[in-house]
Short mmCIF file of C-alpha atoms and ligand atoms in Angstrom, two decimals:
data_model
loop_
_atom_site.label_atom_id
_atom_site.label_comp_id
_atom_site.label_asym_id
_atom_site.label_seq_id
_atom_site.Cartn_x
_atom_site.Cartn_y
_atom_site.Cartn_z
CA MET A 159 25.76 -24.97 -1.11
CA LYS A 160 25.28 -21.90 -3.23
CA PRO A 161 21.97 -21.07 -3.14
CA THR A 162 20.44 -21.39 -6.69
CA ILE A 163 18.72 -18.26 -8.11
CA PRO A 164 15.23 -19.38 -9.55
CA TYR A 165 14.57 -18.81 -13.25
CA GLN A 166 11.11 -17.76 -14.72
CA PRO A 167 10.83 -18.33 -18.62
CA LEU A 168 10.72 -15.00 -20.62
CA LEU A 169 7.46 -15.45 -22.22
CA LEU A 170 6.27 -15.75 -18.63
CA ARG A 171 7.64 -12.98 -17.37
CA LEU A 172 6.63 -10.68 -20.14
CA LEU A 173 2.87 -12.17 -20.03
CA HIS A 174 2.90 -11.81 -16.14
CA GLY A 175 4.50 -8.84 -15.99
CA LEU A 176 2.45 -6.84 -18.48
CA THR A 177 -0.90 -8.47 -16.94
CA GLY A 178 0.20 -7.58 -13.60
CA LEU A 179 1.45 -4.09 -14.51
CA CYS A 180 -2.05 -3.14 -16.10
CA LEU A 181 -3.79 -4.96 -13.31
CA VAL A 182 -2.17 -2.93 -10.56
CA LEU A 183 -2.66 0.50 -12.35
CA ALA A 184 -6.41 -0.85 -12.85
CA ILE A 185 -7.13 -1.60 -9.18
CA LEU A 186 -5.27 1.56 -8.11
CA THR A 187 -7.27 3.76 -10.68
CA ALA A 188 -10.31 1.89 -9.53
CA PHE A 189 -9.85 2.96 -5.61
CA TRP A 190 -9.56 6.60 -7.14
CA THR A 191 -12.50 6.55 -9.19
CA TYR A 192 -14.38 4.96 -6.04
CA ASN A 193 -13.26 7.58 -3.83
CA THR A 194 -14.29 10.37 -6.27
CA TYR A 195 -17.92 9.18 -7.44
CA ASP A 196 -18.80 6.74 -4.11
CA GLY A 197 -17.21 6.60 -0.98
CA ARG A 198 -20.11 4.86 1.07
CA TRP A 199 -17.60 2.45 2.76
CA GLY A 200 -15.20 5.11 3.68
CA THR A 201 -12.90 7.51 1.55
CA VAL A 202 -9.44 8.60 1.60
CA SER A 203 -9.71 12.35 2.53
CA TRP A 204 -6.48 13.18 0.96
CA LEU A 205 -6.87 11.87 -2.65
CA PRO A 206 -8.47 14.76 -4.72
CA THR A 207 -11.97 14.61 -6.51
CA TYR A 208 -10.58 13.85 -10.39
CA LYS A 209 -13.70 13.01 -12.52
CA ALA A 210 -11.36 12.16 -15.17
CA ILE A 211 -9.81 8.94 -13.34
CA GLU A 212 -13.27 7.11 -14.35
CA GLY A 213 -11.84 7.17 -18.01
CA ILE A 214 -8.32 6.32 -17.22
CA HIS A 215 -9.46 3.57 -15.04
CA GLY A 216 -11.51 2.02 -17.81
CA THR A 217 -8.26 2.35 -20.28
CA PHE A 218 -6.13 0.30 -17.84
CA GLY A 219 -9.06 -2.14 -17.37
CA LEU A 220 -9.09 -2.25 -21.28
CA TYR A 221 -5.36 -2.93 -21.33
CA THR A 222 -5.65 -5.60 -18.98
CA LEU A 223 -8.18 -7.26 -20.81
CA LEU A 224 -6.44 -7.12 -24.20
CA ILE A 225 -3.34 -8.73 -22.53
CA PHE A 226 -5.12 -11.38 -20.38
CA PRO A 227 -6.03 -13.70 -23.19
CA GLY A 228 -2.18 -14.16 -24.26
CA PHE A 229 -1.45 -15.07 -20.37
CA VAL A 230 -4.59 -17.66 -20.36
CA LEU A 231 -2.92 -19.00 -23.40
CA TYR A 232 0.33 -19.40 -21.59
CA ALA A 233 -1.13 -20.28 -18.19
CA PHE A 234 -3.07 -23.44 -19.30
CA ASN A 235 0.12 -24.51 -22.03
CA ARG A 236 3.24 -24.25 -20.98
CA GLY A 237 2.42 -23.00 -17.42
CA LYS A 238 -0.20 -25.53 -16.14
CA HIS A 239 2.02 -27.21 -14.30
CA ARG A 240 2.06 -24.24 -12.06
CA LEU A 241 -1.92 -24.15 -11.56
CA ALA A 242 -4.22 -26.31 -9.73
CA GLN A 243 -3.70 -30.15 -10.56
CA PRO A 244 -6.73 -32.47 -10.89
CA GLN A 245 -5.83 -34.35 -7.80
CA ALA A 246 -4.65 -31.63 -6.06
CA LEU A 247 -7.79 -31.35 -3.49
CA THR A 248 -6.83 -34.80 -2.05
CA LYS A 249 -3.52 -33.34 -1.62
CA LEU A 250 -4.79 -30.66 0.36
CA THR A 251 -6.09 -32.78 2.91
CA HIS A 252 -2.93 -34.70 3.40
CA GLN A 253 0.67 -33.66 4.39
CA VAL A 254 -0.63 -30.41 5.71
CA GLY A 255 2.31 -28.19 6.30
CA GLN A 256 4.55 -30.11 4.69
CA PRO A 257 6.59 -28.32 1.47
CA VAL A 258 4.38 -30.11 -0.89
CA TRP A 259 1.26 -28.70 0.77
CA TRP A 260 2.45 -25.46 0.30
CA TYR A 261 3.34 -25.79 -3.39
CA THR A 262 -0.63 -27.58 -4.15
CA LEU A 263 -1.98 -24.39 -1.97
CA SER A 264 0.32 -22.11 -4.25
CA ARG A 265 -0.75 -23.58 -7.47
CA PHE A 266 -4.29 -22.94 -6.34
CA VAL A 267 -3.81 -19.39 -5.53
CA ASN A 268 -2.22 -18.92 -9.17
CA THR A 269 -5.46 -20.17 -10.43
CA LEU A 270 -7.86 -18.23 -8.38
CA THR A 271 -6.02 -14.94 -9.62
CA LEU A 272 -6.97 -16.00 -13.10
CA VAL A 273 -10.76 -16.26 -12.13
CA ALA A 274 -10.72 -13.34 -10.05
CA LEU A 275 -9.19 -11.34 -12.81
CA THR A 276 -11.77 -13.00 -15.32
CA PHE A 277 -14.61 -12.03 -12.90
CA ALA A 278 -13.21 -8.52 -12.62
CA LEU A 279 -12.83 -8.00 -16.52
CA PHE A 280 -16.28 -9.72 -17.23
CA SER A 281 -18.05 -7.30 -14.90
CA GLY A 282 -16.12 -4.15 -15.81
CA LYS A 283 -17.47 -4.58 -19.67
CA MET A 284 -20.77 -4.92 -18.08
CA MET A 285 -20.48 -1.36 -16.66
CA ASP A 286 -21.84 1.57 -18.07
CA GLU A 287 -19.67 4.75 -18.10
CA LYS A 288 -22.53 7.31 -17.08
CA TRP A 289 -23.73 5.60 -14.21
CA LEU A 290 -21.42 7.15 -11.60
CA PRO A 291 -21.42 10.58 -13.11
CA ASN A 292 -25.19 10.37 -13.20
CA GLY A 293 -24.79 8.93 -9.35
CA GLU A 294 -26.59 5.65 -10.16
CA LEU A 295 -24.79 3.39 -7.66
CA GLU A 296 -27.26 1.01 -7.37
CA HIS A 297 -26.96 -0.96 -10.55
CA PHE A 298 -26.19 -4.90 -10.01
CA TRP A 299 -23.11 -4.73 -12.07
CA TYR A 300 -21.76 -2.12 -10.16
CA TYR A 301 -21.75 -3.78 -7.12
CA GLY A 302 -20.47 -6.98 -8.91
CA HIS A 303 -17.43 -4.70 -10.47
CA LEU A 304 -17.21 -3.44 -6.81
CA VAL A 305 -16.93 -7.17 -5.06
CA SER A 306 -14.54 -8.12 -7.78
CA TRP A 307 -12.29 -5.42 -6.54
CA GLY A 308 -12.06 -6.64 -3.19
CA VAL A 309 -11.83 -10.28 -4.68
CA MET A 310 -8.71 -9.63 -7.00
CA VAL A 311 -6.86 -7.82 -3.96
CA VAL A 312 -7.29 -10.48 -1.54
CA ALA A 313 -6.07 -13.17 -4.41
CA ILE A 314 -3.04 -10.87 -5.01
CA ALA A 315 -2.48 -10.57 -1.62
CA LEU A 316 -2.54 -14.56 -1.21
CA HIS A 317 -0.57 -14.84 -4.23
CA LEU A 318 2.37 -12.73 -3.03
CA LEU A 319 2.28 -14.47 0.57
CA MET A 320 2.36 -17.97 -0.88
CA ASN A 321 5.09 -17.32 -3.18
CA ALA A 322 7.19 -15.75 -0.43
CA LYS A 323 6.42 -18.94 1.78
CA VAL A 324 7.40 -21.51 -1.08
CA GLY A 325 10.77 -19.23 -2.32
CA GLY A 326 11.16 -16.02 -0.32
CA ALA A 327 12.48 -12.78 -1.65
CA PRO A 328 14.72 -14.10 -4.67
CA PHE A 329 11.23 -16.08 -5.94
CA LEU A 330 9.14 -13.06 -6.20
CA LEU A 331 12.18 -11.03 -7.77
CA SER A 332 12.58 -13.68 -10.45
CA MET A 333 9.66 -12.53 -11.97
CA PHE A 334 10.99 -8.87 -12.54
CA THR A 335 14.59 -9.53 -14.10
CA TRP A 336 15.43 -9.00 -17.88
CA LYS A 337 17.99 -11.45 -18.20
CA PHE A 338 17.12 -14.66 -20.28
CA ARG A 339 18.53 -18.20 -21.14
CA ALA A 340 19.81 -18.74 -24.86
CA GLN A 341 17.10 -21.41 -25.27
CA ASP A 342 14.62 -18.73 -24.09
CA SER A 343 15.87 -16.03 -26.66
CA PRO A 344 12.97 -14.29 -28.58
CA ARG A 345 15.07 -14.96 -31.42
CA LEU A 346 13.64 -18.69 -31.36
CA TRP A 347 10.06 -17.56 -31.02
CA LYS A 348 9.48 -17.45 -34.93
CA ASN A 349 10.86 -21.05 -35.31
CA HIS A 350 8.72 -21.85 -32.07
CA ILE A 351 5.40 -20.74 -33.72
CA ALA A 352 6.48 -22.41 -37.04
CA ALA A 353 6.89 -25.75 -35.75
CA TRP A 354 3.73 -25.60 -33.38
CA TRP A 355 1.82 -24.46 -36.76
CA SER A 356 3.32 -27.04 -38.75
CA ASN A 357 2.36 -29.67 -36.07
CA LEU A 358 -1.41 -28.61 -36.01
CA GLN A 359 -3.35 -31.41 -37.53
CA PRO A 360 -5.36 -30.43 -40.42
CA GLY A 361 -8.97 -30.01 -39.16
CA THR A 362 -8.00 -29.11 -35.63
CA TRP A 363 -9.77 -25.90 -35.58
CA SER A 364 -12.48 -26.91 -37.57
CA ASN A 365 -13.41 -29.57 -35.13
CA TRP A 366 -13.65 -27.39 -32.40
CA PRO A 367 -16.46 -29.04 -30.19
CA ALA A 368 -13.92 -31.86 -29.85
CA LEU A 369 -10.82 -29.50 -29.09
CA LEU A 370 -13.27 -27.86 -26.27
CA THR A 371 -13.75 -30.96 -24.70
CA THR A 372 -10.00 -31.77 -24.35
CA ARG A 373 -9.40 -28.40 -22.66
CA PRO A 374 -9.65 -28.00 -19.18
CA LYS A 375 -13.21 -27.14 -18.34
CA LEU A 376 -11.66 -24.22 -16.12
CA GLU A 377 -9.82 -22.66 -19.35
CA VAL A 378 -13.04 -23.07 -21.55
CA ALA A 379 -15.05 -21.28 -18.95
CA ILE A 380 -12.75 -18.34 -19.03
CA TRP A 381 -12.33 -18.33 -22.79
CA ILE A 382 -16.29 -18.36 -22.77
CA SER A 383 -16.59 -15.29 -20.20
CA LEU A 384 -14.25 -13.16 -21.98
CA ILE A 385 -15.71 -13.68 -25.59
CA ALA A 386 -19.21 -13.02 -23.74
CA ALA A 387 -18.01 -10.08 -22.25
CA TRP A 388 -17.01 -8.60 -25.86
CA LEU A 389 -19.89 -9.70 -27.36
CA ILE A 390 -22.63 -8.49 -24.40
CA SER A 391 -20.88 -5.01 -24.40
CA LEU A 392 -20.97 -4.43 -28.17
CA PHE A 393 -24.80 -5.41 -28.47
CA LYS A 394 -25.54 -3.05 -25.59
CA GLU A 395 -23.77 -0.33 -27.54
CA LEU A 396 -25.33 -1.07 -30.64
CA GLY A 397 -28.91 -1.66 -28.92
C1 HEM B 621 2.79 -8.18 -8.42
C2 HEM B 621 3.55 -9.25 -7.93
C3 HEM B 621 3.70 -10.38 -8.18
C4 HEM B 621 4.78 -11.11 -7.89
C5 HEM B 621 5.91 -11.27 -7.58
C6 HEM B 621 4.48 -12.43 -8.77
C7 HEM B 621 5.11 -13.91 -8.65
C8 HEM B 621 4.75 -14.90 -9.00
C9 HEM B 621 5.88 -16.20 -9.30
C10 HEM B 621 6.94 -15.97 -8.46
C11 HEM B 621 4.99 -16.81 -9.79
C12 HEM B 621 5.52 -18.58 -9.98
C13 HEM B 621 4.76 -19.27 -9.21
C14 HEM B 621 4.88 -20.74 -9.49
O1 HEM B 621 6.04 -20.97 -9.96
O2 HEM B 621 4.33 -21.51 -8.61
C15 HEM B 621 3.78 -16.50 -10.17
C16 HEM B 621 3.07 -17.21 -11.00
C17 HEM B 621 1.57 -16.67 -11.49
N1 HEM B 621 1.46 -15.53 -11.52
FE1 HEM B 621 2.10 -14.31 -10.49
N2 HEM B 621 2.72 -12.11 -9.21
C18 HEM B 621 2.86 -10.98 -9.02
C19 HEM B 621 1.37 -10.49 -9.44
C20 HEM B 621 0.42 -11.22 -10.20
C21 HEM B 621 -0.93 -10.99 -10.70
C22 HEM B 621 -1.04 -9.39 -10.46
C23 HEM B 621 -1.23 -11.90 -11.41
C24 HEM B 621 -2.75 -11.85 -11.76
C25 HEM B 621 -3.11 -12.38 -12.69
C26 HEM B 621 -0.41 -13.10 -11.29
C27 HEM B 621 -0.94 -14.65 -11.66
C28 HEM B 621 -0.18 -15.65 -11.54
C29 HEM B 621 -0.39 -16.56 -12.34
C30 HEM B 621 -1.63 -17.00 -12.90
C31 HEM B 621 0.89 -17.52 -12.08
C32 HEM B 621 1.06 -19.06 -12.79
C33 HEM B 621 1.49 -18.76 -14.10
C34 HEM B 621 1.85 -20.09 -14.92
O3 HEM B 621 1.12 -20.58 -15.02
O4 HEM B 621 2.86 -20.40 -15.56
N3 HEM B 621 0.31 -13.00 -10.58
N4 HEM B 621 3.86 -15.17 -9.61
C1 HEM B 622 -9.78 -5.39 -9.96
C2 HEM B 622 -10.32 -4.77 -10.09
C3 HEM B 622 -10.87 -4.03 -11.45
C4 HEM B 622 -10.55 -4.48 -12.64
C5 HEM B 622 -9.71 -5.21 -13.25
C6 HEM B 622 -11.45 -3.31 -13.63
C7 HEM B 622 -11.28 -3.57 -15.05
C8 HEM B 622 -12.39 -2.87 -15.77
C9 HEM B 622 -12.64 -2.89 -17.04
C10 HEM B 622 -11.66 -4.22 -18.17
C11 HEM B 622 -13.64 -2.02 -17.77
C12 HEM B 622 -14.08 -1.83 -18.96
C13 HEM B 622 -13.26 -1.10 -19.96
C14 HEM B 622 -13.57 -0.87 -21.21
O1 HEM B 622 -14.09 -1.74 -22.03
O2 HEM B 622 -13.36 0.44 -21.83
C15 HEM B 622 -13.81 -1.40 -16.45
C16 HEM B 622 -14.80 -0.39 -16.55
C17 HEM B 622 -15.04 0.20 -15.44
N1 HEM B 622 -14.77 0.22 -13.90
FE1 HEM B 622 -13.27 -0.99 -13.41
N2 HEM B 622 -12.43 -2.63 -12.98
C18 HEM B 622 -11.78 -2.87 -11.41
C19 HEM B 622 -12.92 -2.26 -10.16
C20 HEM B 622 -13.25 -1.25 -10.37
C21 HEM B 622 -13.87 -0.34 -9.34
C22 HEM B 622 -13.52 -0.80 -7.70
C23 HEM B 622 -14.57 0.53 -9.69
C24 HEM B 622 -15.47 1.42 -8.83
C25 HEM B 622 -15.35 2.62 -8.82
C26 HEM B 622 -14.50 0.38 -11.11
C27 HEM B 622 -15.08 1.25 -12.24
C28 HEM B 622 -15.30 1.18 -13.54
C29 HEM B 622 -16.08 2.16 -14.17
C30 HEM B 622 -16.79 3.31 -13.89
C31 HEM B 622 -16.18 1.48 -15.59
C32 HEM B 622 -16.61 1.90 -16.88
C33 HEM B 622 -15.77 3.18 -17.39
C34 HEM B 622 -15.20 2.89 -18.92
O3 HEM B 622 -15.58 1.91 -19.29
O4 HEM B 622 -14.47 3.82 -19.23
N3 HEM B 622 -13.66 -0.72 -11.46
N4 HEM B 622 -12.93 -2.04 -15.26
#
């Protein structure tokens, strides 16, 4: 039998790829920033001291923060089957080591990456760009932001391991191809959006408290964290 090549929806590939790319750049520049200004847990000596890296990191962090809401919308709507399912915990205690167990675990890790990234973005927004140049390395949110880096790296490593286990290299690579099926063509997106818009019941948004109760709790928590991150940092700048 010819092995089938896994297919990923184009919108997923775009949002996942953009988020992932900006995030990886934020992670690398974060390490360089740590190497330049901190280094308490070890340094990489060949990496030059480069003061401007802090601002570059802030920029990639900000790009990630701007794209992430699109990915969250996708993941909790069209992509919801690839996130942890409500009965999943009981599944994890059964059929250990069976293929279905690995799928369940990989969906948990997908969800974990979203939580880890929310924390990294929130703690990033709580940072002050003057702390490190002033040598202030003891701030609560600086430690929080450092921890978020470690959590994020572990989450991505697990994500890659899980996907490698579930589908091997073809599955990993299926996230990085440009080909798409006719029904996935961006030409159709205008129609999809129009159909979605006309399907919205009048009053859906005005009744947002009810909308909140119908959405997964985790999704609501992520939206609240993202909005709070922007509002708190805005108030700090104004205050
Ligand atoms: C850099 C290399 C990466 C590769 C090769 C990769 C690969 C994949 C693959 C193959 C899937 C489909 C999994 C499935 O069907 O269950 C997936 C889904 C997912 N990935 Fe990644 N990924 C990468 C990076 C990231 C990063 C950095 C994040 C951080 C946010 C991330 C978050 C997710 C999430 C949340 C899903 C589920 C999406 C949905 O709900 O449809 N991935 N990834
Ligand atoms: C997964 C890892 C990380 C992500 C996703 C991330 C993301 C972010 C985000 C979103 C901001 C706010 C940018 C803005 O609003 O302008 C930020 C700021 C900042 N981050 Fe990170 N960060 C990570 C790790 C780190 C680490 C390990 C350090 C340690 C040196 C660090 C240092 C900073 C500093 C100093 C700022 C303030 C600078 C500025 O806003 O220009 N970050 N980060």
